[in-house]
Coordinates of C-alpha atoms in Angstrom, one line a residue:
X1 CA 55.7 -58.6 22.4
X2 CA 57.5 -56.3 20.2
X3 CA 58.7 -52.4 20.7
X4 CA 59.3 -50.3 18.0
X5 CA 61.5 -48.0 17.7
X6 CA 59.7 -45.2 15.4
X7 CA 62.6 -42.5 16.1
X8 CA 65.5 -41.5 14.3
X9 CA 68.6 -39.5 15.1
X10 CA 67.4 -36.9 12.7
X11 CA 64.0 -36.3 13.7
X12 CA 63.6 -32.4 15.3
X13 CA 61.5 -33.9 17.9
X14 CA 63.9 -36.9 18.5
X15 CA 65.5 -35.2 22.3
X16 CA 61.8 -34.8 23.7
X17 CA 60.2 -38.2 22.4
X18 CA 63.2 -40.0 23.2
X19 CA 62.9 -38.9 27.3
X20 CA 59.7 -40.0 27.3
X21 CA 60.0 -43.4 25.6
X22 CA 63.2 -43.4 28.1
X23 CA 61.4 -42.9 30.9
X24 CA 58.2 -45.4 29.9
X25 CA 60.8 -48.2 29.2
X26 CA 62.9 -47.6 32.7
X27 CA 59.5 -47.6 34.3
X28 CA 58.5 -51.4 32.9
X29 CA 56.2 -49.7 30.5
X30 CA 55.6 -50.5 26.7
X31 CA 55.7 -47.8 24.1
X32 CA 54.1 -50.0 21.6
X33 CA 52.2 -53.0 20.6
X34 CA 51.2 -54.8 18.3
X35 CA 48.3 -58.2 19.0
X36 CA 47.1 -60.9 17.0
X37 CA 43.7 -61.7 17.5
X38 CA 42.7 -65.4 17.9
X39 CA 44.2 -68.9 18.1
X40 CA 45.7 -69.4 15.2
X41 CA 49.4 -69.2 13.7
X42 CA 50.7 -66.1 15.5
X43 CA 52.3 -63.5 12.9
X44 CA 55.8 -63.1 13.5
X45 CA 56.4 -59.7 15.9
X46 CA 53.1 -59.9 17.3
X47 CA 51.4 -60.7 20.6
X48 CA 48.8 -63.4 20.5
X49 CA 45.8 -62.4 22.2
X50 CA 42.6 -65.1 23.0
X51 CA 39.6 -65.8 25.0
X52 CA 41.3 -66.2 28.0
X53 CA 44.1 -62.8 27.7
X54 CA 42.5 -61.1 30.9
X55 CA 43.8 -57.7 31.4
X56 CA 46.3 -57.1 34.5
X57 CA 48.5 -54.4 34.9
X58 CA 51.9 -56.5 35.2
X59 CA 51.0 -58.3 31.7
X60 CA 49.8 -54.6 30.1
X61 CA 47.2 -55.9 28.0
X62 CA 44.0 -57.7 27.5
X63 CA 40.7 -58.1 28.1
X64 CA 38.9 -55.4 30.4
X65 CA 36.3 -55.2 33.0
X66 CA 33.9 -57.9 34.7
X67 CA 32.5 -58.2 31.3
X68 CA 31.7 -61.4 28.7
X69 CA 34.8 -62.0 26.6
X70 CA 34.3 -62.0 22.7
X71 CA 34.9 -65.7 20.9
X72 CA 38.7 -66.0 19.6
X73 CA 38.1 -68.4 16.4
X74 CA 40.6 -69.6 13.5
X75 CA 39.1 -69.6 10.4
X76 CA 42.7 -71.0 8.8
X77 CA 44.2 -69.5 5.8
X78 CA 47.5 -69.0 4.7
X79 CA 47.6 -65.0 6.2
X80 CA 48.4 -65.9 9.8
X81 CA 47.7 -62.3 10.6
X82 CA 43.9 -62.2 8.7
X83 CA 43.0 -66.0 9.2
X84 CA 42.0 -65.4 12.9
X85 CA 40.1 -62.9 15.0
X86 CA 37.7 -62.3 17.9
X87 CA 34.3 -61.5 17.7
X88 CA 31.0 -60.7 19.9
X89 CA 27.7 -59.5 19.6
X90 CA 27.4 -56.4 21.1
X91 CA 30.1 -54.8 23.4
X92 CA 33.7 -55.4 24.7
X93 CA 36.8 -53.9 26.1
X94 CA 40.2 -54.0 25.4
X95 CA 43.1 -52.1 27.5
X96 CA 46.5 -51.9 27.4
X97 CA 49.1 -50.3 29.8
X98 CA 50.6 -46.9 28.3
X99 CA 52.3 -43.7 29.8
X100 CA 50.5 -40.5 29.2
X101 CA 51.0 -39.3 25.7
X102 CA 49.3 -39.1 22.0
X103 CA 49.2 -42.4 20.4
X104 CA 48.4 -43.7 16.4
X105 CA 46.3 -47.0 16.2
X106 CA 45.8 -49.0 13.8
X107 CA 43.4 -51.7 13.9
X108 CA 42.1 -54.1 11.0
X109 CA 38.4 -55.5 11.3
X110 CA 36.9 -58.5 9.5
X111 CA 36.4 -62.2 9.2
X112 CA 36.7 -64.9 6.3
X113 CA 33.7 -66.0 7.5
X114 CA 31.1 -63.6 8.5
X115 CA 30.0 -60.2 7.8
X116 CA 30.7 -57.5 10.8
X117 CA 29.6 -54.2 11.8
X118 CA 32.0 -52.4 14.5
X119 CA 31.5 -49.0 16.2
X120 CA 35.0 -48.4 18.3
X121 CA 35.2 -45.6 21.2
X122 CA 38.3 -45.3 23.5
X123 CA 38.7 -44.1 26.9
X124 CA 35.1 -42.5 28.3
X125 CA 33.1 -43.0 25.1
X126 CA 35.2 -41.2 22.7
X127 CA 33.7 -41.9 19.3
X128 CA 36.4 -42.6 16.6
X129 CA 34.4 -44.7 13.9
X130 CA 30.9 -46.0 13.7
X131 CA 28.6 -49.2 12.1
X132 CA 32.0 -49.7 10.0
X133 CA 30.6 -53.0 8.1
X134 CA 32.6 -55.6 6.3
X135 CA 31.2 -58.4 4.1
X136 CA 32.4 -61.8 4.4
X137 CA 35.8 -62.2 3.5
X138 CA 36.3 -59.0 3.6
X139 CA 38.7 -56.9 6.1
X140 CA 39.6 -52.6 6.6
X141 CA 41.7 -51.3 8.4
X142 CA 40.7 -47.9 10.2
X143 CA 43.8 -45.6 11.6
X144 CA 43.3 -42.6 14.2
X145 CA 45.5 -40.8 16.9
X146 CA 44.1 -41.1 20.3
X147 CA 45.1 -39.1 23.6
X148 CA 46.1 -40.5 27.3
X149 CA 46.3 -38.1 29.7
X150 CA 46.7 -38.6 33.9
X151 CA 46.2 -35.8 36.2
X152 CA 49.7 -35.3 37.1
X153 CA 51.3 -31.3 35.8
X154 CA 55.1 -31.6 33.9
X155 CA 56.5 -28.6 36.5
X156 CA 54.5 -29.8 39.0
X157 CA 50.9 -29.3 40.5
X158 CA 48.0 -31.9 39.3
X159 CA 44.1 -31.6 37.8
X160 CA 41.6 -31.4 40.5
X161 CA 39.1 -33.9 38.9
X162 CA 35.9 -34.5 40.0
X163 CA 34.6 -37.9 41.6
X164 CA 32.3 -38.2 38.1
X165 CA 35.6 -38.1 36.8
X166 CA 37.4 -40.4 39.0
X167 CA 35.1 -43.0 37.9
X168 CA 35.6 -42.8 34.0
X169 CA 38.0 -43.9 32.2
X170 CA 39.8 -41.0 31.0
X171 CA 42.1 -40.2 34.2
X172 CA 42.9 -44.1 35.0
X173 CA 46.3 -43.8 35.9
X174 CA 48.3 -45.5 33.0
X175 CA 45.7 -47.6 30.8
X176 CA 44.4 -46.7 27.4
X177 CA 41.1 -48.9 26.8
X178 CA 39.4 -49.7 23.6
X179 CA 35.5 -50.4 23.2
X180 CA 34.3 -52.5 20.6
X181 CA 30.6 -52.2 20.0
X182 CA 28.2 -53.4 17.2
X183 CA 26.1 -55.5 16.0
X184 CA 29.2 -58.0 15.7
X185 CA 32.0 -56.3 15.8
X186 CA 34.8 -58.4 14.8
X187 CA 38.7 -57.1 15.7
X188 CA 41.7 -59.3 13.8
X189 CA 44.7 -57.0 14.5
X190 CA 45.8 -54.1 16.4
X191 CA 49.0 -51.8 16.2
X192 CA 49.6 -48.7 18.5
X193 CA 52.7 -46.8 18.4
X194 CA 53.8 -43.0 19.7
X195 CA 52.7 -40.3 17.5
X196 CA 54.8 -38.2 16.6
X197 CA 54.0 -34.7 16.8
X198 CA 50.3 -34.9 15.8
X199 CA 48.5 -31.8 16.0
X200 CA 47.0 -31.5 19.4
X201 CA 43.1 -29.7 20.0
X202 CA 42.4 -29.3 23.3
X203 CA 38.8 -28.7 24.6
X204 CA 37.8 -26.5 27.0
X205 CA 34.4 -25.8 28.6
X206 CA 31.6 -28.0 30.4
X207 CA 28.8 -30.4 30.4
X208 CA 28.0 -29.8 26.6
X209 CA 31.6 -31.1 25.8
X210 CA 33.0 -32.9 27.9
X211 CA 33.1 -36.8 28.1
X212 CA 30.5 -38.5 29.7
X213 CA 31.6 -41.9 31.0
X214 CA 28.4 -43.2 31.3
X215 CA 25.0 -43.3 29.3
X216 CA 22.7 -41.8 28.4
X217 CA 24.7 -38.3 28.8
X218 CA 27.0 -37.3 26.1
X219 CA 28.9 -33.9 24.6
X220 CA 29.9 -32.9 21.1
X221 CA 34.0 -33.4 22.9
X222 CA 33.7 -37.2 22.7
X223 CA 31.8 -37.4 19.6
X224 CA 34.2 -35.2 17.0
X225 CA 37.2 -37.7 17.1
X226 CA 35.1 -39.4 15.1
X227 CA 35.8 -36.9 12.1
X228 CA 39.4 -36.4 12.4
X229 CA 42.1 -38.3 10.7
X230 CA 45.3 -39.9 12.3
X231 CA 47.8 -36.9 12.4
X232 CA 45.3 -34.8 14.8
X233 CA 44.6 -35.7 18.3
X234 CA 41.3 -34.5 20.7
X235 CA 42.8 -33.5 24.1
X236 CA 39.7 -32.9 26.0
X237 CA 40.4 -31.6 29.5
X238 CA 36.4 -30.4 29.8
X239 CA 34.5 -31.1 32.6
X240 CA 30.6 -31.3 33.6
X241 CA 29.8 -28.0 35.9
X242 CA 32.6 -25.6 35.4
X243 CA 32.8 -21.9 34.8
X244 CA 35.7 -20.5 33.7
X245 CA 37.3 -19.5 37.3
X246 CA 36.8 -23.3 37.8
X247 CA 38.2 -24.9 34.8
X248 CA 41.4 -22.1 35.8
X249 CA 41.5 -23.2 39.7
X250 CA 41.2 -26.7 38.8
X251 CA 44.5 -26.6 37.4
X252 CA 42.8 -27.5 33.5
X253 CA 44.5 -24.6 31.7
X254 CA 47.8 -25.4 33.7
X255 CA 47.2 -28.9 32.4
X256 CA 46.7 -27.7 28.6
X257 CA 49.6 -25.0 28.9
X258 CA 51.8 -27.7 29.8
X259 CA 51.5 -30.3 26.8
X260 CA 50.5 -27.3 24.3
X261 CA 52.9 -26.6 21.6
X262 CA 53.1 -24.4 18.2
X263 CA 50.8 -25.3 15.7
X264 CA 47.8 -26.8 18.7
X265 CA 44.7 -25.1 18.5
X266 CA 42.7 -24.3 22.1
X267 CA 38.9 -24.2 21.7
X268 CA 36.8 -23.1 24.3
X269 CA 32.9 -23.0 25.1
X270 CA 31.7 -21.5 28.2
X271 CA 28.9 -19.3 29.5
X272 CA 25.9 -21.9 30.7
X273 CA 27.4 -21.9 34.1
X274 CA 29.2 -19.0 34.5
X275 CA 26.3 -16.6 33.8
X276 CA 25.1 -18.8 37.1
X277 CA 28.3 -17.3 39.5
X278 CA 30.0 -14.9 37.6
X279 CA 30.3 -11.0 36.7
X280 CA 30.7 -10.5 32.9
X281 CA 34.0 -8.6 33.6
X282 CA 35.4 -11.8 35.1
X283 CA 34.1 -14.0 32.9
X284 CA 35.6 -11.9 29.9
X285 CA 39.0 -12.1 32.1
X286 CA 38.8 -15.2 32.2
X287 CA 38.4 -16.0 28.5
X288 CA 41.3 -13.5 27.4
X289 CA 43.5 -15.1 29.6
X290 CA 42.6 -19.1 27.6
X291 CA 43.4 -16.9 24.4
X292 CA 47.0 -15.1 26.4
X293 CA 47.5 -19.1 27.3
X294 CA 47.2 -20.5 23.8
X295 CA 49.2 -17.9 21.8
X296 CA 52.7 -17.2 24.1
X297 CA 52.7 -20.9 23.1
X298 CA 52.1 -20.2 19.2
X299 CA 49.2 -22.1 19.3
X300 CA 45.7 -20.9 18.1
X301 CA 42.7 -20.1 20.1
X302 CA 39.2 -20.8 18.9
X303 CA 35.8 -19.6 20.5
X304 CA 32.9 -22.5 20.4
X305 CA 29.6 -20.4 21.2
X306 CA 27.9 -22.1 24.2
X307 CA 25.0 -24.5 22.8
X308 CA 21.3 -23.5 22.4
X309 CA 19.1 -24.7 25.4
X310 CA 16.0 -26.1 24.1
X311 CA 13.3 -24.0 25.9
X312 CA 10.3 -23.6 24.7
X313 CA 6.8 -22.2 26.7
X314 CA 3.3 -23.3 26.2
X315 CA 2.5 -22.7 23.2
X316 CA 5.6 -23.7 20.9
X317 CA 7.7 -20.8 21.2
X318 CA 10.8 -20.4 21.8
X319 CA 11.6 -18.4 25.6
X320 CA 13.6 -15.5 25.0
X321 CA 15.5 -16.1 28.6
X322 CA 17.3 -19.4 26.7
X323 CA 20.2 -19.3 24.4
X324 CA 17.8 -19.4 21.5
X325 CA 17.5 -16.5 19.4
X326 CA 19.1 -13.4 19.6
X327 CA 17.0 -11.6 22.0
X328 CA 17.9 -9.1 24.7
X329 CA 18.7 -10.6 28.0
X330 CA 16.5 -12.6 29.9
X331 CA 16.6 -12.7 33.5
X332 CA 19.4 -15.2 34.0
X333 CA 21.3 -13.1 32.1
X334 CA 22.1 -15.2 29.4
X335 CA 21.7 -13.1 26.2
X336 CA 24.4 -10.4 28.2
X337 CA 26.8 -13.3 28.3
X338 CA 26.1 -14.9 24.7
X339 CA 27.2 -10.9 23.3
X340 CA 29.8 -11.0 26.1
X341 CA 31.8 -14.4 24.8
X342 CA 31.2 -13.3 21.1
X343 CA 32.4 -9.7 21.8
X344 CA 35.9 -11.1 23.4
X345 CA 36.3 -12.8 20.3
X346 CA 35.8 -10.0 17.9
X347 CA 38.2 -7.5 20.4
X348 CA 40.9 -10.1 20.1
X349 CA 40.8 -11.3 16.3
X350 CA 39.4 -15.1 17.5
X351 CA 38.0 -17.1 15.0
X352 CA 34.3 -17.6 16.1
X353 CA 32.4 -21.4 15.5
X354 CA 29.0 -20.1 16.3
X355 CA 27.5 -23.4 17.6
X356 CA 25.2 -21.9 19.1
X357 CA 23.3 -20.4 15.9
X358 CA 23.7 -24.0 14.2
X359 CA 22.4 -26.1 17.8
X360 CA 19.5 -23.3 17.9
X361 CA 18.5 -24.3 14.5
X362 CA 18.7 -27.6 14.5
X363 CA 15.9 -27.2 17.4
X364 CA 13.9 -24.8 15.5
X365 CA 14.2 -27.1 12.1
X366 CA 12.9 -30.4 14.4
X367 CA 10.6 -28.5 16.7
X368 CA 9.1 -29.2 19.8
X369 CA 8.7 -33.1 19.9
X370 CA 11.4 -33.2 17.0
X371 CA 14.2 -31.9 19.0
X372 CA 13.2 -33.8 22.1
X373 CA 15.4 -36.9 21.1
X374 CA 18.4 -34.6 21.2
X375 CA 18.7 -33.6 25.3
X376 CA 18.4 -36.1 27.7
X377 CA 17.0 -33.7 30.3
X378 CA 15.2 -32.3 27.5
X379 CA 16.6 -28.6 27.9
X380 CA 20.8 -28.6 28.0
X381 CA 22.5 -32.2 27.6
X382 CA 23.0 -34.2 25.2
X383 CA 21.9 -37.9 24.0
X384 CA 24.2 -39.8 21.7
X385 CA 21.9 -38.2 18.8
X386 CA 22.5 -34.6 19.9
X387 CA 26.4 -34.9 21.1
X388 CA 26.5 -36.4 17.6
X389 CA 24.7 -33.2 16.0
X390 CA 26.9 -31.0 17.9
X391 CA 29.7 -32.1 16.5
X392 CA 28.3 -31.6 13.2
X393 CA 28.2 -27.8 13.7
X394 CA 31.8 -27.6 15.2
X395 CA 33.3 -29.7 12.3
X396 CA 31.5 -27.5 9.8
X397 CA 32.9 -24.8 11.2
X398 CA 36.2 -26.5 11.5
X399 CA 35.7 -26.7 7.7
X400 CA 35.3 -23.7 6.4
X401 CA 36.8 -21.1 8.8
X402 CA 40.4 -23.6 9.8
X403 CA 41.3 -24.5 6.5
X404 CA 44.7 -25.8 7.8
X405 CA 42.9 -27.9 10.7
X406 CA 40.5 -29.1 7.8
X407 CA 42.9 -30.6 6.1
X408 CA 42.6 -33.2 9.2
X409 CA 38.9 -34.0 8.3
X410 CA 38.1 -37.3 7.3
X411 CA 37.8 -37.5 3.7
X412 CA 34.1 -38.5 4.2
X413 CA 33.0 -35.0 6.0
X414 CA 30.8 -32.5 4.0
X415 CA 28.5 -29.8 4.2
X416 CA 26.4 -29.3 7.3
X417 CA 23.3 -27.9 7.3
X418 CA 21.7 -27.4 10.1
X419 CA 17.9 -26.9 8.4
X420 CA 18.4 -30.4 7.3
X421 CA 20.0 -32.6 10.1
X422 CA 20.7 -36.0 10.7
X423 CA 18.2 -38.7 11.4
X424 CA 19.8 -40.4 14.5
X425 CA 22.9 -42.1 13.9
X426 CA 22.0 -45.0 16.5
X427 CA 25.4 -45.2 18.1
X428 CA 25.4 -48.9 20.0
X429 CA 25.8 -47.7 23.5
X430 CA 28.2 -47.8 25.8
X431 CA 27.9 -50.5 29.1
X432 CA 29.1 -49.0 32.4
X433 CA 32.2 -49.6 32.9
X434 CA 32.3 -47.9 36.5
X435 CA 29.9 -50.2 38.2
X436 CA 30.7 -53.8 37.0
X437 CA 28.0 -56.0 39.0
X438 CA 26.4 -59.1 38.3
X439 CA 23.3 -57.5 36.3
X440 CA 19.8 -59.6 37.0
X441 CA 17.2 -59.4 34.6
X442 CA 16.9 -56.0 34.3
X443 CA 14.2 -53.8 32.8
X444 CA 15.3 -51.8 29.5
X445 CA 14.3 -49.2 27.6
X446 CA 13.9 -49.2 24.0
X447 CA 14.1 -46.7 21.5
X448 CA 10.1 -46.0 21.3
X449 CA 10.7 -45.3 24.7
X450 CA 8.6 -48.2 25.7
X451 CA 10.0 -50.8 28.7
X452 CA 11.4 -54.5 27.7
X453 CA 13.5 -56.6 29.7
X454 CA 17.3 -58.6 29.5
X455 CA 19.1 -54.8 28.9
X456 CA 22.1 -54.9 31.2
X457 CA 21.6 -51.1 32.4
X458 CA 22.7 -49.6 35.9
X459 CA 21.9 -47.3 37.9
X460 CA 22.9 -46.1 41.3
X461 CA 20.0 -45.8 43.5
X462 CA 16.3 -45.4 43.3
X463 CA 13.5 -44.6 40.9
X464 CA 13.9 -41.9 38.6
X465 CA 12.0 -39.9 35.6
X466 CA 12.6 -41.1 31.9
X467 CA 11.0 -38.7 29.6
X468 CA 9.0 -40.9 26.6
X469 CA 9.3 -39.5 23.1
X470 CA 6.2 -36.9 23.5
X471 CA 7.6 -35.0 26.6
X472 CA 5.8 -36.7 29.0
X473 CA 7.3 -38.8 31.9
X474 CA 7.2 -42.0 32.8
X475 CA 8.7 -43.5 36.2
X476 CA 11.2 -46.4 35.8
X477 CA 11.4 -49.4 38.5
X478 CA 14.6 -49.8 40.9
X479 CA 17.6 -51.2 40.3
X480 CA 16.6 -53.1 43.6
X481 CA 13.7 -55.0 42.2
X482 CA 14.1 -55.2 38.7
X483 CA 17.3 -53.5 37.6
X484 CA 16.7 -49.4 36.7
X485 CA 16.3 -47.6 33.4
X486 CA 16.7 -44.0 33.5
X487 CA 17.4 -40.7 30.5
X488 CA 18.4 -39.0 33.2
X489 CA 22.3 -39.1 35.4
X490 CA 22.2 -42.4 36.6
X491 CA 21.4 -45.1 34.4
X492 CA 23.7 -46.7 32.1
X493 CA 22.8 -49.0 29.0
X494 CA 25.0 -51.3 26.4
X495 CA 22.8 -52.7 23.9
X496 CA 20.3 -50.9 23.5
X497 CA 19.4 -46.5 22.9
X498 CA 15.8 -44.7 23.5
X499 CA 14.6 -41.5 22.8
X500 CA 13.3 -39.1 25.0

């Protein structure tokens, strides 16, 4: 295996990188790779990785999870590095051993002989490119910085994380783990090195951005990696349930002051649960203090409005009590904190990303069934679809109010509009990586919302409601009889995505 050495004596940030490459390589630990994928002629400096590589922590590398291997073939050729490759249909995982930091990738898909299409996520389900198709013959090579984080704070103190937490991927101790997914995704080479000094965006906020380890939950913060180029990094310390007071007990903002530097940029969405426990006066605290956090560290704070619920009564229209429209308060309150988050933002010169005038919207433009696709619980969280839409409205706002994080976009974002939204982008799902079982024949659901069977889906207990595309609901069997489909918390799926 080779280590490179990506520092010189006259880089500015050469002191701080080098301690922490120090302490990696003291520790046993690599600070970069770089595989070969496949059986045939290994490329000089490279490690050969095939059918067999199994991942285990003394090694560093390899295959993950109680999961099917892809095929490592050798197509020959006189490019030992392009010639071979490994290839599946549908999903697989590879991880390697790292220490926590921000890391570029680079990894080249193709094969001589086939045409592939590869969708890659890291850690829980972070999206950083999707159906990425070669012909035959053909190969690209997509770059992008990724984040590895543990729980442990540089002055001391760690991140409370929750037990959904504990069973992603995200806070795994010292492993950074690659899904490939696709109709055949087909990897050939990989490279990952320390980046240095990428621009860091950390996330703050709850359920509608965080990462969701599991299907068929997901949040705009795993899906807008995705649209950023290598250079920029997501840092998403968000979590599923937290108010503000939470997020600051929990040690998060301790976490984010303590890697943030000059330059980072905090955003922060809250209000769904804090207008369920909190006092607007502490809740406004609570959000000058993220923006006090961000700039005595010359970085640059940035208020995401809390996303529209989809609520609707009766007859079609939209409940004034939601985060839809503009309305005075309805009883929850949740109008008083919409004006409360937006008017901390104007007091203290914040840029604004109004997500939740483009997520309300993008409801009212797809209407009642329309919009149904886009919430798995069909009022506040996200599928795939929605997550996906989300994002949309952040990056445009990204776009035209950041100019000098814009220049981070991928060269192939544009306008959003959120009167003309995406059809669904049909992201291959993820499997479940926290409950690796034998599956039997298991019940699935498909994206009519219609039962079939052979999905390998999970779920932890029980039966459970699945709403079918018209709003209705339909019961799904047990995981004890047949397997378990669910839209709802428990149920996990890898090949195959429904609608609600």
């Amino acid at each position: 295996m080779k280590r490179l050495n990506t520092f010189g004596v006259g880089n500015p940030f050469f002191s701080v990188l080098f301690l922490a490459v120090f302490a990696a390589s003291v520790s046993g630990q690599a600070t970069s790779y770089k595989f070969d994928f496949g059986p045939g002629p290994v490329k000089p400096g490279y490690t050969q990785i095939l059918t067999s590589t199994l991942y285990n922590a003394t090694q560093g590398y390899g295959w993950d999870f109680k999961y099917p291997q892809p095929s490592c073939v050798d197509r020959g050729g006189i490019d030992s590095l392009l010639s071979d490759l490994c290839f599946k249909t549908g999903v697989f995982y590879f991880s390697v051993v790292l220490a926590e930091g921000n890391y570029n990738v680079s990894i080249t898909l193709g094969d001589p002989s086939a045409a592939t299409t590869n969708t890659l996520k890291a850690e829980s389900r972070r999206l950083f490119f999707h159906n990425v198709q070669t012909p035959t013959g053909q190969f690209v090579t997509r770059t992008f910085t990724v984040n590895r984080r543990n729980t442990a704070i540089t002055g001391g103190g760690t991140v409370g994380i929750t037990t959904r937490e504990a069973a992603g991927l995200n806070w795994d101790g010292n492993k950074l783990t690659f899904e490939f997914n696709g109709s055949r995704p087909s990897v050939v080479a990989m490279e990952i090195t320390p980046a240095t000094n990428p621009v860091q965006v950390f996330l703050a906020g709850n359920s509608t951005m965080c990462d969701w380890a599991t299907e068929t939950e997901a949040a705009w913060g795993q899906m807008i990696p995705r649209f950023f180029k290598q250079g920029a990094v997501i840092v998403s310390i968000a979590e599923s349930g937290l108010t503000t007071s939470a997020f600051i007990s929990q040690n998060r903002l301790s976490k984010i002051n303590s890697l943030m530097k000059a330059g980072d940029y905090l955003f922060a969405e809250f209000a769904h649960n804090d207008m369920k426990t909190l006092t607007i006066a502490t809740y406004q605290t609570n959000l000058r203090n993220f923006i006090r956090t961000a700039r005595l560290k010359n970085a640059t704070p940035i208020f995401v409005s809390p996303t529209a619920r989809r609520q609707f009564d009766s007859s079609g229209q939209e409940r004034a009590n939601s985060f839809i429209g503009t309305g005075t308060a309805g009883a929850a309150g949740v109008g008083d904190f919409l004006a409360a988050f937006k008017q901390v933002a104007a007091d203290s010169n914040v840029t604004l990303i109004d997500l939740n005038a483009c997520s309300a919207q993008i409801v009212r433009t797809l209407g009642v069934a329309g919009s149904l696709p886009l919430y798995w619980d069909s009022v506040t969280h996200f599928t795939d679809y929605g997550a996906y839409e989300m994002a949309r409205c952040v990056v445009e706002g990204v776009r035209t109010k950041i100019p000098t994080l814009a220049s981070y976009l991928t060269e192939d974002v544009t306008a959003f509009d959120p009167t003309h939204p995406d059809p669904d982008p049909l992201i291959p799902l993820s499997a479940d990586t926290s409950i690796w079982h034998s599956a039997p024949a298991i019940v699935g659901i498909n994206r009519d919302g219609s039962l079939s069977g052979k999905h390998p889906l999970w779920s932890t207990n029980g039966n459970e409601n699945f709403y079918l595309p018209n709003g209705s609901k339909q019961l799904t069997p047990s995981r004890n009889t047949v397997g378990s489909v669910k839209r709802l918390r428990t149920t996990t799926s890898s090949s195959s995505k429904s609608k609600k």
